[in-house]
Coordinates of C-alpha atoms in Angstrom, one line a residue:
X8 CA 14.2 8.8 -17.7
X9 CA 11.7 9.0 -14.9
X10 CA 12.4 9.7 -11.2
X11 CA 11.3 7.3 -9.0
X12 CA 9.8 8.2 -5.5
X13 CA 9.4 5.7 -2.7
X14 CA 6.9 6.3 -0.5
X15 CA 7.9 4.2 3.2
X16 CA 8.0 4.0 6.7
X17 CA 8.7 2.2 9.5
X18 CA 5.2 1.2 10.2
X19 CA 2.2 -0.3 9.2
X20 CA -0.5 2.5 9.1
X21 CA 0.7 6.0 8.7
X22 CA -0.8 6.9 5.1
X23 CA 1.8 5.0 3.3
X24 CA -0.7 4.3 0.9
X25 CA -2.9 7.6 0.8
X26 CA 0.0 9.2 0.4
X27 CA 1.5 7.2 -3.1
X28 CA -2.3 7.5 -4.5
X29 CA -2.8 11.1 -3.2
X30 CA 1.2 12.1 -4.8
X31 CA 0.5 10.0 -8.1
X32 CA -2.6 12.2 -8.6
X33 CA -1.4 14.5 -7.9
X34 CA 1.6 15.1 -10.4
X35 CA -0.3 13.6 -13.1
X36 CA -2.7 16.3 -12.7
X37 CA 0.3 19.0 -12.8
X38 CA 0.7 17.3 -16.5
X39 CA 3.2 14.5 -15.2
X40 CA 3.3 11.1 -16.6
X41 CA 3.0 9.0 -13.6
X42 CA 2.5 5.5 -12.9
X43 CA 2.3 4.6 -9.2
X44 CA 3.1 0.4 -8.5
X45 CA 1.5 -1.4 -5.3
X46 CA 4.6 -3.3 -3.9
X47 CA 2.4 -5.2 -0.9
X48 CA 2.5 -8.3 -2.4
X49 CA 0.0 -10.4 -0.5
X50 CA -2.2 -7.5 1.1
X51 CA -2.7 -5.3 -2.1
X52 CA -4.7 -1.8 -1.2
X53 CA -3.4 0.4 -3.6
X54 CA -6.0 -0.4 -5.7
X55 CA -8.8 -0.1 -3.8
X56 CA -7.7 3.8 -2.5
X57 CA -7.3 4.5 -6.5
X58 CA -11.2 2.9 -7.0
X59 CA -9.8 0.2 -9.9
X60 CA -9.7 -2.9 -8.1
X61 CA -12.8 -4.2 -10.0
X62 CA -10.7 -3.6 -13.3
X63 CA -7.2 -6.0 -11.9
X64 CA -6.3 -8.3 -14.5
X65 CA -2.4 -8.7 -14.6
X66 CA -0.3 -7.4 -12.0
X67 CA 3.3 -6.7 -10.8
X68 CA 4.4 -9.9 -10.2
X69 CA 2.3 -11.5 -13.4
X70 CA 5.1 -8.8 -15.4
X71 CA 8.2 -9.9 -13.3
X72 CA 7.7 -13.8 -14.3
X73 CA 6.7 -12.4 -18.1
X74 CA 3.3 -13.9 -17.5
X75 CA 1.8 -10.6 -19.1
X76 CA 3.5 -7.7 -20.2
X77 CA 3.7 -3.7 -18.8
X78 CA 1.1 -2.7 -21.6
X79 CA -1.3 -5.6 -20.0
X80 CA -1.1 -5.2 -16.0
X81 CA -1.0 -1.3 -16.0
X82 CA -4.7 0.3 -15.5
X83 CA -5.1 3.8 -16.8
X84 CA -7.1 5.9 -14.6
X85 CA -10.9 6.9 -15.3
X86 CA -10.2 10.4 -14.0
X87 CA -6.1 11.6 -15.4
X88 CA -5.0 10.0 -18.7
X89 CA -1.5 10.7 -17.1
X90 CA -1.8 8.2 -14.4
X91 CA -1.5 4.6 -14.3
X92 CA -1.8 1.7 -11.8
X93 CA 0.0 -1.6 -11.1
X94 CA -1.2 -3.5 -8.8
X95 CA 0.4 -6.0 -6.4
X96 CA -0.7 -9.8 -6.2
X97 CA -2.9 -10.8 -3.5
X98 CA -2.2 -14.6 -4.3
X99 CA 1.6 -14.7 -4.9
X100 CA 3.9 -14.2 -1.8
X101 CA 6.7 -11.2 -1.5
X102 CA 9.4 -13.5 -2.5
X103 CA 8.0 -13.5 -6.0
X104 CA 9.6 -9.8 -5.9
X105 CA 12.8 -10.3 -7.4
X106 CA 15.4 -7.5 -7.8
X107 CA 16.3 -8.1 -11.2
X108 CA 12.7 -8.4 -12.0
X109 CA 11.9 -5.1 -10.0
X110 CA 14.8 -3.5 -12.2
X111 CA 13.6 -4.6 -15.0
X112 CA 10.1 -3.1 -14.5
X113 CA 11.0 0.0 -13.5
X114 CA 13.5 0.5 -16.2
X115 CA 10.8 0.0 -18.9
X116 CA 8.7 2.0 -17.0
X117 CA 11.4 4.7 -17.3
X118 CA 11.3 5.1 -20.9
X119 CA 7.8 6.0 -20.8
X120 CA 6.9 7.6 -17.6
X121 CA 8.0 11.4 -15.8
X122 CA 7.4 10.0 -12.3
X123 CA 7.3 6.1 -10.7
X124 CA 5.8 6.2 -6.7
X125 CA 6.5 3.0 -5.8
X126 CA 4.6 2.5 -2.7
X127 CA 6.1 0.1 -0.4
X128 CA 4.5 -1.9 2.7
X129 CA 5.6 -0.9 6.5
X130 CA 8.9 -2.0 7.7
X131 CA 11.9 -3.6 6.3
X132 CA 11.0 -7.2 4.8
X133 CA 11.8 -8.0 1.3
X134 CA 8.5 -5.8 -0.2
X135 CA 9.8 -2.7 1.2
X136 CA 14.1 -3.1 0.8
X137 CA 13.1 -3.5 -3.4
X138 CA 10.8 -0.9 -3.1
X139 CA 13.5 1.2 -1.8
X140 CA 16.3 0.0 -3.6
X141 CA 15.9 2.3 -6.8
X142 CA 15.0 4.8 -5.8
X143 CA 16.0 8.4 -6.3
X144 CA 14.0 10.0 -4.0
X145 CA 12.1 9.0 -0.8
X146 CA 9.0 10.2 0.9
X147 CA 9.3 9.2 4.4
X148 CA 5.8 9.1 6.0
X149 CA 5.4 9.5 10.0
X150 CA 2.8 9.7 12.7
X151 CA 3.9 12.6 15.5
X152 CA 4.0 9.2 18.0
X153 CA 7.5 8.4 19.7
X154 CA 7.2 4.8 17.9
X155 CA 6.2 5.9 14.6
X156 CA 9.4 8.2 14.6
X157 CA 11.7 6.2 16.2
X158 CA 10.9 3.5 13.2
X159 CA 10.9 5.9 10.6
X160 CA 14.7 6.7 12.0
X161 CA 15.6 3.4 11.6
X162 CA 14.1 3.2 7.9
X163 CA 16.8 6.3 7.0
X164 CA 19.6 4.3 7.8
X165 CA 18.4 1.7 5.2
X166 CA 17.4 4.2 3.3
X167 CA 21.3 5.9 3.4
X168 CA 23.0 1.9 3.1
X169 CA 20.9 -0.4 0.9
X170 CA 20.0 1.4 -2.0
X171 CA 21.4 0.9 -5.2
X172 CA 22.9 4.6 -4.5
X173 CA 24.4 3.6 -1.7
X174 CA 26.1 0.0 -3.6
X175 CA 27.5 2.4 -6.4
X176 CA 29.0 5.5 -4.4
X177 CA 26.3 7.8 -6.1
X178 CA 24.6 10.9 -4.9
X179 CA 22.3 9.5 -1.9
X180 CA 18.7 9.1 -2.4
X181 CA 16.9 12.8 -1.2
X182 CA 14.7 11.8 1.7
X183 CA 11.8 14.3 2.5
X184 CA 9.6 14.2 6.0
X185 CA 5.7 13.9 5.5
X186 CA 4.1 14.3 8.7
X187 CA 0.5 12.5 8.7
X188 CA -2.6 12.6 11.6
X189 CA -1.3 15.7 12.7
X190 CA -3.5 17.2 15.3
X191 CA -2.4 21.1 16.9
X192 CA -4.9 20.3 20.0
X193 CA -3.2 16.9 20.6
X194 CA 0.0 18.5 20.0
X195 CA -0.8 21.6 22.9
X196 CA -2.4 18.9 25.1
X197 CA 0.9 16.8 25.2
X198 CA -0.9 14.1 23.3
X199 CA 1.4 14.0 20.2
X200 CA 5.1 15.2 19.1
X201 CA 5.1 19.1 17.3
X202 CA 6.5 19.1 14.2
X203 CA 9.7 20.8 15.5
X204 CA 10.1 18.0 17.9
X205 CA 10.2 15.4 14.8
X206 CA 12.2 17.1 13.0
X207 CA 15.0 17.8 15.6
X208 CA 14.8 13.7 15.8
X209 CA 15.0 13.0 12.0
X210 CA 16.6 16.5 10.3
X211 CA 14.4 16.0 7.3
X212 CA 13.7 18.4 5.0
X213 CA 9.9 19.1 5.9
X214 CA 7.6 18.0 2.4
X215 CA 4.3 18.6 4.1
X216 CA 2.3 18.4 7.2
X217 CA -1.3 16.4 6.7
X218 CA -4.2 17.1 9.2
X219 CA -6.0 14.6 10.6
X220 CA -9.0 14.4 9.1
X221 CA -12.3 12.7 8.2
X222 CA -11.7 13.3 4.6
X223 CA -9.0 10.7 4.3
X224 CA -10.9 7.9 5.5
X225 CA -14.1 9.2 3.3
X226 CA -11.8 9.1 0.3
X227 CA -10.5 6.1 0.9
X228 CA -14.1 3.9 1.3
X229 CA -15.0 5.7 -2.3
X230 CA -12.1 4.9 -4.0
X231 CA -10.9 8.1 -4.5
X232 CA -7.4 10.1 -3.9
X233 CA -7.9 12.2 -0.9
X234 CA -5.6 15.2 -2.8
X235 CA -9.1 15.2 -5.4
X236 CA -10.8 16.7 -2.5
X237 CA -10.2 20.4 -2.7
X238 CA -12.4 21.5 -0.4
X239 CA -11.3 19.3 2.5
X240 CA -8.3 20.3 4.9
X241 CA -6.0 16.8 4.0
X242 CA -6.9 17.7 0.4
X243 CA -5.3 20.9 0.0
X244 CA -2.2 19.8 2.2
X245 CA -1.8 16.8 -0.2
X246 CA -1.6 19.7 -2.9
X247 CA 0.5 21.5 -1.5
X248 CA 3.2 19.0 -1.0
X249 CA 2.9 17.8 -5.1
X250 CA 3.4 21.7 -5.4
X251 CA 6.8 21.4 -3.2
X252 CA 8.4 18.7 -4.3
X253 CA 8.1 20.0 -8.3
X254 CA 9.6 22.8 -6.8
X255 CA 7.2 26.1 -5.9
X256 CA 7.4 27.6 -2.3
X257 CA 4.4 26.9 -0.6
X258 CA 3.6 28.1 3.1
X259 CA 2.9 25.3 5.5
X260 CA -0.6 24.8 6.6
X261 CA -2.4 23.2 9.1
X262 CA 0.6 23.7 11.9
X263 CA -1.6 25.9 14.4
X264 CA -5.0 25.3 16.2
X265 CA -7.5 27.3 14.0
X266 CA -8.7 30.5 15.6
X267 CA -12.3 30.1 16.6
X268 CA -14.9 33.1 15.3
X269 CA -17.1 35.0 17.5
X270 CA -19.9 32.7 16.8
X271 CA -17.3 29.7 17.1
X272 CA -16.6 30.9 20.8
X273 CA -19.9 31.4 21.9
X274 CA -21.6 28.4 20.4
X275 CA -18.6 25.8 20.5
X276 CA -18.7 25.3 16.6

């Protein structure tokens, strides 16, 4: 049976997205059957960060109303046999997401799969409670803002009360703190939270700590999971937290202001 991993937050544009891509990849590279669903119903941008929205035929909710089958709507990836897409509608509206129709996807999808991201739009309308409701565990994505924290807060109490967990008395869903847009200067300059100031608020168990960087935008305008950028700062973090959540100790990165050089210091590079 697969896990399932939802990837939410409280608000609209924290990573939500790069995040399920960059995760997806990312285990299907460490040899993981994954298959990573869009649940925006309406908006639709998983595809376009994975680089397959030319190749959209069937999608989620074409499977729920058994207008196509799994086998139909999922696109395998050009770059990991392991990992597959299914992509939301853009022309269908989110109350086409029904719960026994979500269920039912994702239990077929269970039979074949090691991992399901399901990655679920911003805040707490119908999209995002299904997305949430199976889950087993739940990446829970946040800027270092006040706002973006304070929302993510609230998303943990749904988290902990609407889930089919919750419904059945079973061991809770395992919530893990991804801090995106992180920025040392900004946090020494009293422009952003520090990571120990987020986590006082939320007492998550700390996944991973993603720099703000060009690279993610780069990746995303080529279609391309950020984590497949090696060389790039937000490329190796995204590694690191696939490496951590299979299990492996892996330092944190990325949480001080890089030390400057000599040359660095005297030419400002």
């Amino acid at each position: 049976m697969a896990r399932i991993i939802v990837v939410t937050s409280g608000k609209g544009g924290g990573g939500k997205t790069t995040t399920s891509a960059a995760i997806s990849m990312g285990l299907a590279l460490q040899g993981k059957r994954t298959a990573v669903i869009d649940f925006d119903v309406g908006l639709r941008n998983l595809d376009l960060i994975m680089g397959c929205e030319r190749r959209v035929v069937y999608d989620f909710v074409n499977v729920i109303n058994g207008e196509a089958n799994l086998n139909q709507a999922l696109i395998k990836d050009k770059r990991c046999d392991n990992l597959f897409v299914l992509p939301a509608s853009q022309t269908r509206d989110k109350d086409s997401l029904t719960q026994e129709g979500v269920g039912k996807v994702l239990e077929n999808l269970s039979k074949d799969f090691d991992y399901v991201v399901c990655d679920s739009p911003a805040g707490i309308e119908r999209g995002a409670t299904l997305a949430m409701y199976y889950a087993d565990d739940a990446v829970v994505v946040t800027n270092p803002e006040v706002s973006s924290v304070r929302d993510s807060d609230r998303m943990l109490g749904i988290l902990a009360s609407k889930s089919r967990r919750a419904e059945q008395g079973e061991e809770p869903i395992k919530e893990y703190l991804l801090l995106t847009r992180y920025s040392p200067q900004r946090v020494k300059l009293g422009e952003m939270l520090s990571v120990d100031d987020v986590q006082e608020i939320l007492s998550l168990h700390l996944l991973g700590v993603i720099p703000e960087s060009k690279a993610v935008l780069n990746a995303s305008n080529s279609g391309t999971p950020v984590i497949l950028d090696d060389k790039s700062d937000a490329g190796q973090a995204y590694g690191d937290v696939v490496r951590r959540y299979l299990g492996e100790t892996v330092p944190h990165r990325f949480l001080e202001e890089e030390k400057k050089g000599l040359f660095g210091r005297l030419f400002g590079g």
